[in-house]
Amino acid sequence: KTRQIVWNIQIESRWFVYTTEIKKVHTDIVRYVEKEYRNRIAKYDSVKQCLKDIKWDLEIMLQKSLDRLPMIIPMFVYMGNDGEMIEDSAEVVE
């Protein structure tokens, strides 16, 4: 109902960052997504569309900062009005 993030954002990565940079990159991703979500969500009718747009911008940010373009597959878990969890994943478009 509130469209707020109620749990920690979790990141899994495979082979796109070096072990020496993984903690910083994951921290940067979480901070970026949290900040962008808070700043954007009021402008969207759909949480899913907001998160998809953040995904595209995150790819650009990572490409600039890492000079690599990882595949990003967001997994969303929504809480329904009855408190039931609903899992979803965004479409991957090549």
Short mmCIF file of C-alpha atoms in Angstrom, two decimals:
data_model
loop_
_atom_site.label_atom_id
_atom_site.label_comp_id
_atom_site.label_asym_id
_atom_site.label_seq_id
_atom_site.Cartn_x
_atom_site.Cartn_y
_atom_site.Cartn_z
CA LYS A 1 0.00 0.00 0.00
CA THR A 2 2.76 2.45 0.89
CA ARG A 3 5.10 1.40 -1.96
CA GLN A 4 8.02 1.61 0.46
CA ILE A 5 11.06 -0.68 0.49
CA VAL A 6 10.56 -2.90 3.52
CA TRP A 7 13.60 -5.16 3.30
CA ASN A 8 17.25 -4.90 2.37
CA ILE A 9 18.12 -4.84 -1.30
CA GLN A 10 20.14 -7.93 -2.11
CA ILE A 11 22.71 -8.14 -4.89
CA GLU A 12 24.18 -11.22 -6.50
CA SER A 13 26.90 -10.86 -9.06
CA ARG A 14 28.79 -13.30 -11.20
CA TRP A 15 32.03 -12.48 -12.95
CA PHE A 16 31.47 -8.79 -13.69
CA VAL A 17 33.46 -7.31 -10.80
CA TYR A 18 36.84 -8.21 -9.41
CA THR A 19 36.92 -9.62 -5.89
CA THR A 20 38.81 -6.53 -4.72
CA GLU A 21 35.93 -4.25 -5.77
CA ILE A 22 32.86 -6.37 -5.10
CA LYS A 23 31.93 -4.87 -1.70
CA LYS A 24 32.18 -1.29 -2.96
CA VAL A 25 30.27 -2.03 -6.16
CA HIS A 26 27.47 -3.80 -4.29
CA THR A 27 27.25 -0.94 -1.76
CA ASP A 28 27.15 1.60 -4.59
CA ILE A 29 24.36 -0.32 -6.35
CA VAL A 30 22.22 -0.56 -3.21
CA ARG A 31 22.67 3.13 -2.40
CA TYR A 32 21.87 4.11 -5.98
CA VAL A 33 18.70 2.00 -6.18
CA GLU A 34 17.43 3.14 -2.76
CA LYS A 35 18.03 6.81 -3.57
CA GLU A 36 16.53 6.63 -7.04
CA TYR A 37 13.50 4.70 -5.82
CA ARG A 38 12.78 7.24 -3.06
CA ASN A 39 13.19 10.15 -5.51
CA ARG A 40 11.08 8.63 -8.31
CA ILE A 41 8.30 6.47 -6.88
CA ALA A 42 5.81 9.32 -6.35
CA LYS A 43 5.94 10.10 -10.08
CA TYR A 44 4.91 6.57 -11.13
CA ASP A 45 1.58 4.78 -11.12
CA SER A 46 3.41 1.44 -11.26
CA VAL A 47 6.16 0.28 -8.90
CA LYS A 48 7.23 -2.24 -11.53
CA GLN A 49 7.74 0.46 -14.19
CA CYS A 50 9.69 2.63 -11.75
CA LEU A 51 12.03 -0.27 -10.97
CA LYS A 52 12.47 -1.09 -14.66
CA ASP A 53 13.48 2.51 -15.37
CA ILE A 54 15.94 2.45 -12.48
CA LYS A 55 17.37 -0.79 -13.90
CA TRP A 56 18.13 0.88 -17.24
CA ASP A 57 19.77 3.86 -15.54
CA LEU A 58 21.74 1.52 -13.27
CA GLU A 59 23.16 -0.24 -16.32
CA ILE A 60 24.39 3.09 -17.69
CA MET A 61 25.90 4.05 -14.32
CA LEU A 62 27.72 0.71 -14.05
CA GLN A 63 28.99 0.90 -17.61
CA LYS A 64 30.47 4.34 -16.93
CA SER A 65 31.95 3.50 -13.55
CA LEU A 66 33.25 -0.01 -14.34
CA ASP A 67 33.76 0.22 -18.09
CA ARG A 68 31.77 -3.01 -18.33
CA LEU A 69 28.13 -3.71 -19.09
CA PRO A 70 26.74 -6.44 -16.87
CA MET A 71 23.41 -8.11 -17.45
CA ILE A 72 21.04 -7.00 -14.72
CA ILE A 73 18.07 -9.17 -13.81
CA PRO A 74 15.98 -7.53 -11.12
CA MET A 75 13.79 -9.69 -8.94
CA PHE A 76 10.94 -7.89 -7.23
CA VAL A 77 8.98 -9.14 -4.26
CA TYR A 78 5.74 -7.27 -3.65
CA MET A 79 3.55 -7.47 -0.61
CA GLY A 80 -0.10 -7.81 -1.60
CA ASN A 81 -2.88 -6.01 0.27
CA ASP A 82 -3.47 -9.19 2.25
CA GLY A 83 0.21 -9.40 3.29
CA GLU A 84 0.96 -12.16 0.79
CA MET A 85 4.33 -11.99 -1.01
CA ILE A 86 4.24 -11.87 -4.81
CA GLU A 87 7.50 -12.51 -6.70
CA ASP A 88 8.15 -11.03 -10.12
CA SER A 89 11.07 -10.53 -12.45
CA ALA A 90 11.55 -7.86 -15.06
CA GLU A 91 11.84 -8.84 -18.68
CA VAL A 92 15.39 -9.10 -19.95
CA VAL A 93 15.69 -7.26 -23.23
CA GLU A 94 18.85 -7.65 -25.24
#
